[in-house]
CSV table of C-alpha atoms in Angstrom, one decimal:
chain,number,residue,atom,x,y,z
A,1,MET,CA,2.6,-22.3,-23.7
A,2,ASP,CA,2.7,-26.0,-22.6
A,3,SER,CA,0.5,-26.0,-19.5
A,4,THR,CA,1.7,-29.4,-18.3
A,5,ARG,CA,5.3,-28.3,-18.2
A,6,GLY,CA,4.4,-24.9,-16.7
A,7,ALA,CA,2.5,-26.6,-13.9
A,8,SER,CA,5.3,-28.9,-12.8
A,9,PHE,CA,7.0,-26.3,-10.7
A,10,ALA,CA,3.7,-25.4,-9.0
A,11,VAL,CA,3.1,-29.1,-8.4
A,12,GLU,CA,6.6,-29.7,-6.9
A,13,VAL,CA,6.3,-26.7,-4.6
A,14,LYS,CA,3.0,-27.9,-3.2
A,15,ARG,CA,4.1,-31.5,-2.9
A,16,PHE,CA,7.3,-30.8,-1.0
A,17,ARG,CA,5.5,-28.2,1.2
A,18,THR,CA,2.9,-30.9,2.1
A,19,VAL,CA,5.6,-33.6,2.7
A,20,ARG,CA,7.5,-31.2,5.0
A,21,GLY,CA,4.3,-30.4,7.0
A,22,LEU,CA,4.5,-26.7,6.3
A,23,SER,CA,1.5,-24.4,6.0
A,24,LYS,CA,1.5,-21.8,3.3
A,25,ALA,CA,2.0,-19.2,6.0
A,26,ALA,CA,4.9,-21.0,7.5
A,27,LEU,CA,6.6,-21.4,4.2
A,28,ALA,CA,6.0,-17.7,3.4
A,29,ARG,CA,7.7,-16.7,6.7
A,30,ARG,CA,10.8,-18.7,5.8
A,31,LEU,CA,10.9,-17.1,2.4
A,32,SER,CA,10.0,-13.6,3.6
A,33,VAL,CA,7.1,-13.3,1.2
A,34,ASP,CA,3.4,-12.8,1.6
A,35,PRO,CA,1.3,-16.0,2.1
A,36,SER,CA,-0.8,-15.1,-0.9
A,37,TYR,CA,2.3,-15.3,-3.0
A,38,VAL,CA,2.8,-18.9,-2.0
A,39,SER,CA,-0.8,-19.5,-3.2
A,40,HIS,CA,0.1,-17.9,-6.5
A,41,LEU,CA,3.2,-20.1,-6.8
A,42,GLU,CA,1.2,-23.3,-6.1
A,43,GLY,CA,-1.6,-22.2,-8.4
A,44,GLY,CA,0.8,-21.7,-11.3
A,45,ARG,CA,-0.1,-18.0,-11.5
A,46,GLU,CA,3.4,-16.9,-10.6
A,47,ARG,CA,6.8,-18.7,-10.9
A,48,GLY,CA,9.2,-16.4,-9.1
A,49,SER,CA,12.8,-15.7,-9.9
A,50,SER,CA,15.7,-18.2,-10.1
A,51,GLN,CA,16.9,-17.0,-6.8
A,52,LEU,CA,13.5,-17.7,-5.2
A,53,ALA,CA,13.4,-21.1,-6.8
A,54,ARG,CA,16.8,-22.1,-5.4
A,55,ARG,CA,15.7,-20.8,-1.9
A,56,LEU,CA,12.5,-22.9,-2.2
A,57,ASP,CA,14.5,-26.0,-3.0
A,58,ALA,CA,16.7,-25.4,0.0
A,59,VAL,CA,13.9,-24.5,2.4
A,60,LEU,CA,11.8,-27.5,1.3
A,61,ASP,CA,14.9,-29.8,1.3
A,62,ALA,CA,13.8,-31.0,-2.2
A,63,GLY,CA,17.2,-32.3,-3.3
A,64,GLY,CA,17.1,-30.2,-6.5
A,65,ALA,CA,13.6,-31.3,-7.6
A,66,VAL,CA,12.0,-27.9,-7.2
A,67,TRP,CA,14.9,-26.1,-8.8
A,68,ARG,CA,14.8,-28.5,-11.8
A,69,ALA,CA,11.1,-28.1,-12.2
A,70,TRP,CA,11.5,-24.3,-12.3
A,71,GLN,CA,14.2,-24.7,-15.0
A,72,ASP,CA,11.9,-26.9,-17.0
A,73,ASP,CA,9.3,-24.2,-17.2
A,74,PRO,CA,9.4,-22.2,-20.4
A,75,GLY,CA,11.6,-19.2,-20.0
A,76,GLY,CA,13.0,-20.6,-16.8
A,77,THR,CA,16.5,-19.3,-17.3
A,78,SER,CA,15.5,-15.7,-17.4
A,79,PRO,CA,13.2,-13.3,-15.4
A,80,ARG,CA,9.6,-13.2,-16.4
A,81,ALA,CA,6.7,-10.9,-15.8
A,82,GLU,CA,3.3,-10.6,-17.3
A,83,LYS,CA,3.2,-8.2,-20.3
A,84,PRO,CA,0.7,-5.4,-19.6
A,85,GLU,CA,-0.6,-3.3,-22.4
A,86,SER,CA,1.4,-0.2,-21.7
A,87,PRO,CA,5.2,-0.1,-22.1
A,88,ALA,CA,5.7,1.5,-18.7
A,89,ALA,CA,3.7,-1.3,-17.0
A,90,ALA,CA,5.9,-3.9,-18.8
A,91,LEU,CA,8.9,-3.0,-16.6
A,92,LEU,CA,10.2,-5.7,-14.3
A,93,VAL,CA,12.3,-4.5,-11.4
A,94,LEU,CA,15.1,-7.0,-10.8
A,95,GLU,CA,16.6,-5.1,-7.9
A,96,ASP,CA,15.2,-2.2,-5.9
A,97,ASP,CA,17.7,-0.7,-3.4
A,98,ALA,CA,17.1,2.3,-1.2
A,99,ALA,CA,19.9,3.8,0.9
A,100,LEU,CA,18.9,6.5,3.4
A,101,ALA,CA,21.6,8.3,5.4
A,102,PHE,CA,21.1,10.9,8.1
A,103,ASP,CA,24.0,13.2,8.9
A,104,GLY,CA,22.5,14.9,11.9
A,105,THR,CA,20.7,17.7,10.1
A,106,THR,CA,19.7,16.3,6.6
A,107,TYR,CA,18.5,13.0,5.1
A,108,HIS,CA,20.2,11.9,1.9
A,109,LEU,CA,18.5,9.2,-0.2
A,110,ARG,CA,20.0,7.2,-3.0
A,111,MET,CA,17.6,5.0,-5.0
A,112,ARG,CA,19.0,2.3,-7.3
A,113,ARG,CA,16.8,0.1,-9.6
A,114,ARG,CA,17.8,-2.5,-12.1
A,115,LEU,CA,15.1,-2.7,-14.7
A,116,HIS,CA,14.2,-5.3,-17.4
A,117,ASN,CA,11.8,-4.4,-20.2
A,118,THR,CA,9.5,-7.4,-20.7
A,119,GLY,CA,7.2,-5.6,-23.1
A,120,THR,CA,7.1,-5.1,-26.8
A,121,GLU,CA,7.7,-1.3,-26.9
A,122,PRO,CA,10.7,0.8,-25.8
A,123,VAL,CA,10.5,2.5,-22.4
A,124,THR,CA,11.5,6.2,-22.5
A,125,ARG,CA,10.8,7.4,-19.0
A,126,TYR,CA,10.4,6.2,-15.4
A,127,LEU,CA,8.1,7.7,-12.7
A,128,ALA,CA,9.7,8.7,-9.4
A,129,ARG,CA,7.8,9.8,-6.3
A,130,ILE,CA,9.0,11.8,-3.3
A,131,ALA,CA,6.7,12.2,-0.3
A,132,VAL,CA,7.3,13.6,3.2
A,133,ASP,CA,5.3,13.8,6.4
A,134,ARG,CA,7.0,15.4,9.4
A,135,TYR,CA,4.2,14.5,11.9
A,136,PRO,CA,2.6,11.1,10.9
A,137,GLY,CA,-0.8,10.8,12.5
A,138,GLU,CA,-1.1,14.6,12.9
A,139,PRO,CA,-2.3,15.7,9.5
A,140,GLU,CA,-3.3,19.2,10.7
A,141,ARG,CA,0.2,19.8,12.1
A,142,SER,CA,1.9,18.5,9.0
A,143,ASN,CA,-0.3,20.5,6.7
A,144,ALA,CA,0.4,23.6,8.6
A,145,LEU,CA,4.1,23.0,8.4
A,146,TYR,CA,4.2,22.4,4.7
A,147,ARG,CA,2.0,25.3,3.9
A,148,SER,CA,4.4,27.6,5.6
A,149,ARG,CA,7.6,25.7,4.6
A,150,PRO,CA,6.9,23.7,1.4
A,151,LEU,CA,9.4,21.2,0.1
A,152,THR,CA,11.1,22.6,-3.0
A,153,PHE,CA,13.0,21.1,-5.9
A,154,ASP,CA,15.8,23.6,-5.1
A,155,GLU,CA,16.2,22.0,-1.7
A,156,LEU,CA,15.9,18.4,-3.1
A,157,GLN,CA,18.8,18.8,-5.5
A,158,LEU,CA,17.5,15.9,-7.5
A,159,THR,CA,20.0,14.1,-9.7
A,160,ALA,CA,19.4,10.9,-11.9
A,161,HIS,CA,21.6,8.6,-14.0
A,162,CYS,CA,21.0,5.6,-16.3
A,163,GLY,CA,24.3,3.8,-16.0
A,164,ASP,CA,26.9,6.6,-16.6
A,165,GLU,CA,24.5,8.8,-18.5
A,166,PRO,CA,22.8,11.7,-16.8
A,167,MET,CA,18.9,11.6,-17.0
A,168,THR,CA,16.8,14.7,-17.5
A,169,TRP,CA,13.5,14.9,-15.7
A,170,THR,CA,10.2,16.7,-16.0
A,171,VAL,CA,7.7,17.5,-13.2
A,172,LYS,CA,4.4,15.6,-13.1
A,173,HIS,CA,3.1,16.8,-9.7
A,174,ASP,CA,4.6,19.6,-7.5
A,175,ARG,CA,2.8,19.9,-4.2
A,176,ASP,CA,3.9,21.2,-0.8
A,177,ALA,CA,4.9,17.7,0.6
A,178,PHE,CA,4.7,15.5,-2.5
A,179,LYS,CA,6.5,15.4,-5.8
A,180,GLU,CA,6.3,13.2,-8.9
A,181,VAL,CA,8.8,13.5,-11.7
A,182,TRP,CA,9.4,11.6,-15.0
A,183,LEU,CA,13.0,10.5,-15.2
A,184,GLU,CA,13.7,10.6,-19.0
A,185,PHE,CA,15.9,8.1,-20.7
A,186,ALA,CA,17.6,11.1,-22.4
A,187,ASN,CA,19.8,14.1,-21.9
A,188,ALA,CA,20.9,17.1,-23.9
A,189,ARG,CA,23.4,15.0,-25.8
A,190,THR,CA,21.7,11.7,-26.5
A,191,ARG,CA,18.7,9.4,-26.0
A,192,PHE,CA,18.9,5.9,-24.7
A,193,PRO,CA,15.5,4.1,-24.6
A,194,LEU,CA,15.2,0.8,-22.8
A,195,TYR,CA,14.3,-1.6,-25.6
A,196,PRO,CA,12.3,-4.8,-25.3
A,197,GLY,CA,14.5,-7.5,-23.7
A,198,GLN,CA,17.1,-5.1,-22.4
A,199,GLU,CA,18.2,-4.4,-18.9
A,200,THR,CA,19.6,-1.2,-17.4
A,201,GLU,CA,20.3,0.4,-14.0
A,202,ILE,CA,19.0,3.8,-12.9
A,203,THR,CA,19.9,5.7,-9.8
A,204,TYR,CA,18.6,9.0,-8.4
A,205,THR,CA,19.4,11.0,-5.3
A,206,TYR,CA,17.9,13.8,-3.3
A,207,SER,CA,18.2,15.4,0.1
A,208,VAL,CA,15.6,16.7,2.6
A,209,SER,CA,16.3,18.6,5.8
A,210,GLU,CA,15.3,17.0,9.2
A,211,ALA,CA,12.8,19.8,9.7
A,212,LEU,CA,10.7,18.4,6.8
A,213,TRP,CA,11.4,14.7,6.9
A,214,GLY,CA,9.5,12.5,9.4
A,215,ARG,CA,11.1,9.6,11.0
A,216,TRP,CA,9.8,7.0,8.6
A,217,PHE,CA,10.5,5.6,5.2
A,218,GLN,CA,8.0,3.6,3.1
A,219,ARG,CA,8.6,1.4,0.0
A,220,ALA,CA,5.5,0.6,-2.2
A,221,VAL,CA,5.7,-2.2,-4.7
A,222,ARG,CA,4.1,-0.6,-7.8
A,223,LEU,CA,5.8,-2.8,-10.4
A,224,PRO,CA,6.7,-6.5,-10.4
A,225,THR,CA,9.8,-6.7,-8.3
A,226,ARG,CA,12.3,-9.5,-7.6
A,227,GLN,CA,14.3,-8.1,-4.8
A,228,LEU,CA,13.7,-5.1,-2.5
A,229,SER,CA,16.3,-3.8,-0.1
A,230,VAL,CA,16.5,-0.8,2.3
A,231,SER,CA,19.5,0.5,4.2
A,232,LEU,CA,19.2,3.2,6.9
A,233,ALA,CA,22.3,4.8,8.3
A,234,PHE,CA,22.5,7.1,11.4
A,235,PRO,CA,25.2,8.5,13.7
A,236,ALA,CA,25.6,5.9,16.4
A,237,THR,CA,25.7,8.7,19.0
A,238,LEU,CA,22.0,9.2,18.4
A,239,GLN,CA,21.3,5.6,19.7
A,240,PRO,CA,18.9,4.7,16.8
A,241,THR,CA,16.3,2.0,17.1
A,242,VAL,CA,14.5,0.8,14.0
A,243,TRP,CA,11.3,-1.3,13.5
A,244,GLY,CA,9.0,-1.9,10.5
A,245,THR,CA,5.5,-3.0,9.3
A,246,GLU,CA,4.1,-4.3,6.1
A,247,SER,CA,0.7,-4.4,4.4
A,248,SER,CA,-0.8,-5.5,1.1
A,249,LEU,CA,-4.2,-5.5,-0.6
A,250,THR,CA,-5.1,-8.6,1.4
A,251,ALA,CA,-3.5,-7.8,4.8
A,252,THR,CA,-3.5,-5.0,7.3
A,253,PHE,CA,-0.4,-3.6,8.8
A,254,ALA,CA,1.7,-6.3,10.5
A,255,PRO,CA,5.3,-6.5,11.8
A,256,LEU,CA,7.9,-7.2,9.1
A,257,ARG,CA,8.5,-10.9,8.9
A,258,THR,CA,12.2,-10.5,9.4
A,259,PRO,CA,13.9,-7.7,11.4
A,260,ALA,CA,16.3,-5.1,10.0
A,261,GLU,CA,19.9,-6.2,10.8
A,262,ARG,CA,22.1,-3.7,12.5
A,263,THR,CA,25.9,-3.2,12.0
A,264,GLU,CA,28.2,-0.5,13.2
A,265,ASP,CA,31.1,1.0,11.3
A,266,GLU,CA,33.2,4.0,12.3
A,267,GLY,CA,30.5,5.7,14.4
A,268,THR,CA,27.6,4.9,12.0
A,269,ALA,CA,24.8,2.5,12.8
A,270,VAL,CA,23.5,0.9,9.7
A,271,PHE,CA,20.2,-1.1,9.5
A,272,THR,CA,19.6,-3.3,6.4
A,273,TRP,CA,16.5,-5.2,5.4
A,274,THR,CA,15.7,-7.2,2.3
A,275,THR,CA,12.8,-9.2,0.9
A,276,LEU,CA,12.5,-11.3,-2.2
A,277,ASP,CA,9.6,-11.3,-4.7
A,278,PRO,CA,7.4,-8.9,-2.7
A,279,PRO,CA,3.7,-9.0,-3.7
A,280,LEU,CA,2.5,-6.4,-6.1
A,281,HIS,CA,0.9,-3.4,-4.2
A,282,ALA,CA,2.6,-4.4,-0.9
A,283,ARG,CA,4.0,-1.6,1.3
A,284,PHE,CA,6.9,-1.8,3.7
A,285,ARG,CA,7.3,0.9,6.2
A,286,LEU,CA,10.4,1.4,8.4
A,287,GLU,CA,10.4,3.8,11.3
A,288,TRP,CA,13.0,4.9,13.8
A,289,HIS,CA,13.6,6.6,17.1
A,290,LEU,CA,16.7,8.8,17.7
A,291,LYS,CA,18.0,10.1,21.0
A,292,SER,CA,17.7,13.9,21.0
A,293,ASP,CA,19.8,16.2,23.1
A,294,THR,CA,17.4,19.1,22.4
A,295,PRO,CA,13.9,17.7,22.4
A,296,GLU,CA,11.3,19.6,20.4
A,297,GLN,CA,9.4,22.1,22.4
A,298,PRO,CA,5.6,21.6,22.4
A,299,GLU,CA,3.8,24.2,20.4
A,300,GLU,CA,1.0,26.4,21.9
A,301,SER,CA,-2.2,24.6,22.2
A,302,ALA,CA,-4.6,25.1,19.3
A,303,PRO,CA,-8.4,24.7,19.1
A,304,VAL,CA,-9.4,21.0,19.0
A,305,PRO,CA,-10.6,20.3,15.4
A,306,THR,CA,-14.0,18.7,14.9
A,307,PRO,CA,-14.2,15.0,13.8
A,308,SER,CA,-15.4,16.1,10.3
A,309,THR,CA,-12.5,18.6,10.1
A,310,LEU,CA,-10.1,15.8,10.9
A,311,MET,CA,-11.6,13.6,8.2
A,312,THR,CA,-11.4,16.4,5.7
A,313,GLN,CA,-7.7,16.8,6.5
A,314,ALA,CA,-7.3,13.0,6.0
A,315,GLY,CA,-8.6,13.4,2.4
A,316,ILE,CA,-12.2,12.1,3.0
A,317,VAL,CA,-14.8,13.8,0.7
A,318,GLN,CA,-17.5,15.5,2.8
A,319,GLU,CA,-21.3,15.6,2.6
A,320,GLY,CA,-22.4,18.1,-0.1
A,321,ASP,CA,-20.0,16.9,-2.7
A,322,PRO,CA,-22.0,15.5,-5.7
A,323,VAL,CA,-19.7,12.4,-5.9
A,324,LEU,CA,-21.4,11.1,-2.7
A,325,THR,CA,-24.9,11.1,-4.2
A,326,THR,CA,-24.0,9.8,-7.7
A,327,PRO,CA,-24.0,6.0,-8.3
A,328,ALA,CA,-20.5,4.8,-8.8
A,329,ARG,CA,-19.5,3.3,-12.2
A,330,PRO,CA,-18.8,-0.5,-12.1
A,331,PHE,CA,-15.5,-1.9,-13.2
A,332,ASP,CA,-15.3,-4.0,-16.4
A,333,LEU,CA,-13.4,-6.9,-15.0
A,334,PRO,CA,-10.9,-8.3,-15.7
A,335,ALA,CA,-10.2,-5.7,-18.4
A,336,GLU,CA,-10.1,-2.9,-15.8
A,337,ALA,CA,-8.2,-4.9,-13.1
A,338,ASP,CA,-5.4,-2.3,-12.9
A,339,GLN,CA,-7.9,0.5,-12.3
A,340,ALA,CA,-9.6,-1.6,-9.6
A,341,HIS,CA,-6.3,-2.4,-7.9
A,342,ALA,CA,-5.4,1.3,-8.0
A,343,ALA,CA,-8.8,2.2,-6.4
A,344,VAL,CA,-8.4,-0.4,-3.7
A,345,GLN,CA,-4.9,0.9,-2.9
A,346,ALA,CA,-6.2,4.5,-2.6
A,347,LEU,CA,-8.9,3.2,-0.2
A,348,LEU,CA,-6.3,1.4,1.9
A,349,ASP,CA,-4.1,4.5,2.0
A,350,GLY,CA,-7.2,6.5,3.1
A,351,ILE,CA,-8.0,4.0,5.8
A,352,ASP,CA,-4.4,4.2,7.1
A,353,ARG,CA,-4.8,8.0,7.4
A,354,VAL,CA,-8.2,7.8,9.1
A,355,ARG,CA,-7.2,5.0,11.6
A,356,ALA,CA,-4.4,7.2,12.8
A,357,LEU,CA,-7.0,9.7,13.9
A,358,HIS,CA,-9.7,7.7,15.5
A,359,THR,CA,-10.4,4.3,17.2
A,360,PHE,CA,-12.9,2.1,15.4
A,361,GLY,CA,-14.2,-0.4,17.9
A,362,LYS,CA,-17.0,-1.5,15.5
A,363,GLY,CA,-14.7,-1.9,12.5
A,364,MET,CA,-14.9,0.6,9.6
A,365,GLY,CA,-15.2,0.9,5.9
A,366,LEU,CA,-14.4,3.3,3.1
A,367,ALA,CA,-16.0,3.6,-0.4
A,368,ALA,CA,-14.2,4.9,-3.4
A,369,PRO,CA,-16.5,8.0,-3.8
A,370,GLN,CA,-15.3,9.0,-0.3
A,371,VAL,CA,-11.8,9.4,-1.7
A,372,ASN,CA,-13.1,11.1,-4.9
A,373,ILE,CA,-13.0,8.0,-7.1
A,374,ALA,CA,-16.4,7.5,-8.7
A,375,ARG,CA,-16.0,3.7,-9.2
A,376,ALA,CA,-17.6,0.7,-7.5
A,377,ALA,CA,-15.0,-0.3,-5.0
A,378,ALA,CA,-15.1,-0.4,-1.2
A,379,VAL,CA,-12.9,-1.8,1.6
A,380,VAL,CA,-14.3,-3.0,5.0
A,381,ILE,CA,-12.1,-3.5,8.1
A,382,PRO,CA,-13.7,-5.9,10.6
A,383,PRO,CA,-13.3,-5.1,14.3
A,384,ALA,CA,-11.0,-8.0,15.1
A,385,ALA,CA,-7.4,-6.9,15.5
A,386,ASP,CA,-6.0,-9.6,13.2
A,387,ALA,CA,-8.8,-9.5,10.6
A,388,GLN,CA,-8.0,-9.0,7.0
A,389,PRO,CA,-9.6,-6.2,4.9
A,390,ILE,CA,-12.7,-7.2,2.9
A,391,VAL,CA,-12.4,-5.9,-0.7
A,392,LEU,CA,-15.6,-5.4,-2.5
A,393,LEU,CA,-15.7,-4.7,-6.3
A,394,ASN,CA,-19.0,-4.1,-8.0
A,395,PRO,CA,-21.0,-5.2,-5.0
A,396,SER,CA,-24.7,-5.5,-4.9
A,397,VAL,CA,-27.2,-7.0,-2.5
A,398,ALA,CA,-28.2,-10.5,-3.6
A,399,GLU,CA,-30.2,-11.5,-0.6
A,400,ALA,CA,-31.2,-9.8,2.7
A,401,SER,CA,-32.9,-11.1,5.8
A,402,THR,CA,-36.3,-9.8,6.8
A,403,GLU,CA,-35.1,-9.6,10.4
A,404,MET,CA,-33.8,-6.2,11.2
A,405,ASP,CA,-32.2,-4.3,14.0
A,406,ARG,CA,-31.4,-0.6,14.7
A,407,GLN,CA,-27.9,0.5,15.7
A,408,TYR,CA,-26.1,3.9,15.6
A,409,GLU,CA,-23.7,4.4,12.7
A,410,GLY,CA,-21.1,7.0,11.9
A,411,CYS,CA,-20.0,8.2,8.4
A,412,LEU,CA,-16.6,9.6,7.7
A,413,SER,CA,-18.2,12.0,5.3
A,414,PHE,CA,-20.2,13.7,8.1
A,415,PHE,CA,-18.4,12.4,11.2
A,416,ASP,CA,-19.7,15.0,13.7
A,417,VAL,CA,-23.0,13.0,14.2
A,418,ARG,CA,-24.3,9.5,14.6
A,419,GLY,CA,-27.5,8.1,13.2
A,420,LEU,CA,-29.8,5.3,14.3
A,421,VAL,CA,-30.2,3.1,11.2
A,422,PRO,CA,-32.3,0.0,10.5
A,423,ARG,CA,-30.4,-2.8,8.7
A,424,PRO,CA,-30.9,-6.5,7.9
A,425,LEU,CA,-29.2,-8.8,10.3
A,426,SER,CA,-27.9,-11.0,7.5
A,427,VAL,CA,-27.1,-10.2,3.9
A,428,VAL,CA,-25.6,-11.9,0.9
A,429,ILE,CA,-23.4,-9.7,-1.3
A,430,ALA,CA,-22.7,-10.4,-5.0
A,431,HIS,CA,-19.3,-9.1,-5.9
A,432,THR,CA,-16.4,-9.7,-8.4
A,433,ASP,CA,-12.7,-10.5,-8.0
A,434,ALA,CA,-10.3,-8.4,-10.0
A,435,ASP,CA,-9.8,-11.3,-12.3
A,436,GLY,CA,-13.5,-11.4,-13.1
A,437,THR,CA,-14.5,-14.3,-10.8
A,438,PRO,CA,-18.0,-13.7,-9.5
A,439,ARG,CA,-18.5,-14.2,-5.7
A,440,LEU,CA,-21.4,-14.5,-3.3
A,441,THR,CA,-20.5,-13.7,0.3
A,442,ARG,CA,-22.7,-13.8,3.4
A,443,PHE,CA,-22.2,-11.3,6.2
A,444,GLU,CA,-24.1,-11.1,9.5
A,445,HIS,CA,-24.8,-8.7,12.3
A,446,GLY,CA,-22.2,-5.9,12.6
A,447,LEU,CA,-20.2,-7.0,9.5
A,448,ALA,CA,-23.5,-7.0,7.5
A,449,ARG,CA,-24.1,-3.4,8.7
A,450,LEU,CA,-20.6,-2.3,7.8
A,451,VAL,CA,-20.8,-3.8,4.3
A,452,LEU,CA,-24.3,-2.4,3.6
A,453,HIS,CA,-23.2,1.1,4.6
A,454,GLU,CA,-20.4,0.9,2.0
A,455,VAL,CA,-22.7,-0.6,-0.7
A,456,ASP,CA,-25.1,2.3,-0.1
A,457,HIS,CA,-22.2,4.7,-0.8
A,458,LEU,CA,-21.6,3.1,-4.1
A,459,GLN,CA,-25.3,3.6,-5.0
A,460,GLY,CA,-25.1,7.3,-4.1
A,461,LEU,CA,-26.9,6.8,-0.7
A,462,LEU,CA,-26.0,8.0,2.8
A,463,TYR,CA,-27.2,6.5,6.0
A,464,ARG,CA,-29.5,9.5,6.5
A,465,ASP,CA,-31.5,8.0,3.6
A,466,ARG,CA,-32.0,4.8,5.6
A,467,MET,CA,-33.1,6.3,8.9
A,468,ASP,CA,-36.7,6.0,10.0
A,469,PRO,CA,-38.9,9.0,9.1
A,470,GLY,CA,-38.9,11.7,11.7
A,471,THR,CA,-35.6,10.7,13.3
A,472,GLU,CA,-32.4,12.8,13.2
A,473,PRO,CA,-28.7,12.1,13.9
A,474,ILE,CA,-27.3,13.0,17.3
A,475,THR,CA,-24.1,14.8,18.0
A,476,VAL,CA,-20.9,12.9,18.9
A,477,ASP,CA,-21.1,14.4,22.4
A,478,GLU,CA,-24.5,12.8,22.9
A,479,TYR,CA,-23.4,9.4,21.6
A,480,ARG,CA,-22.0,7.0,24.1
A,481,GLY,CA,-20.8,4.2,21.9
A,482,THR,CA,-17.6,5.5,20.4
A,483,GLY,CA,-14.9,2.8,20.4
A,484,LYS,CA,-17.3,0.0,21.4
A,485,ASN,CA,-18.7,-2.7,19.2
A,486,TRP,CA,-22.4,-3.1,18.5
A,487,THR,CA,-24.2,-5.6,20.7
A,488,TYR,CA,-26.4,-8.5,19.5
A,489,SER,CA,-28.4,-10.9,21.6
């Protein structure tokens, strides 16, 4: 590849952004993309679609210079994606459209995806996921519901097509509130693999009763995607209101950069939302409120679960499991970048579940062994509301101050107690980016404590191992610092 030609698009984007006086964040808002994606564009690591290139040219008032530079790049007239090793990962999603309609008793979903095979092998199947959660933030209540009333394939009435051809499907996972199926590029009559360089359109539909479907819908970007759209339709008499949030590997939940647009047609209120070139691993969550003529009656009060019980229900591995006392295996980076990204995504999902159950005034962290992944990955959430997650891959302590302090810590893997733990006031952590770039990062005070707690997890240590001899944790009821940050002079 001619690197000088390939860089011209990146150079033009950065030049016109600078001339127009726009920050990366400001340009990202105008494009409805993540700011990190603008960095990838300007760094030549991503070139985007032709549609995005035209929008860039218009937003930057470049007079065609940005668009011409994109066309001059090799392959500039057709979509492009990196070619992963596996055929399934070589799929590029040109269009991802989700249409969810509520008829008053049942939710009906239609998913449409236009796929392009950018790899070197034919693709013979596509993984589809179905997940429901009737009571977000109340895992005990949701779990009880789905244990007594599991979601079934008979109720879903799943159908799938590739163009006009019906697709057969096989079950990968069948759980009470979660299903995964392989949509096969085949049926009883014929097979129709998606060969390298070809494009096709697949659609699949299913239905879920209101009793099992919570009032939210999330789209996760698991494959390179050029356009993602969501449509939500409700009876206008229910007076629906819709809002949304987004998150990624580098950002916590934040409001959608653009609101869903509402239209009304023959008694149906329709909300539509679209984004171009969403970052890989980004998640977009739409939620809604409906007027109810017959509000749900509160259930009889149940015993209040203990903090550790809540963490167990949120999927956090508890003390006593060998995975917590076994050193985690490092990643071979960048060769295992995909595995590292998957581990970080599992940690972010776990953090979302846990933060719905507890207020973390000191910030928080989660290590991969705590979600039953024995690999050297951790995520730390600083206490500041607008702080970005700190992702640590293969971390180790490179330097630690001799000055120490003692503060109470909690651990999600035995959350009924708090322990007084001595820690260095300053620490330098050696870690690695997913692309193999080595890093040295200094953390101080509370952030150093949070990071060291997670690094210990990856070494098979719990904070009990760091406490002074003769001291024991105290119960949550005895502890008076919940929801408050640590103090430093």
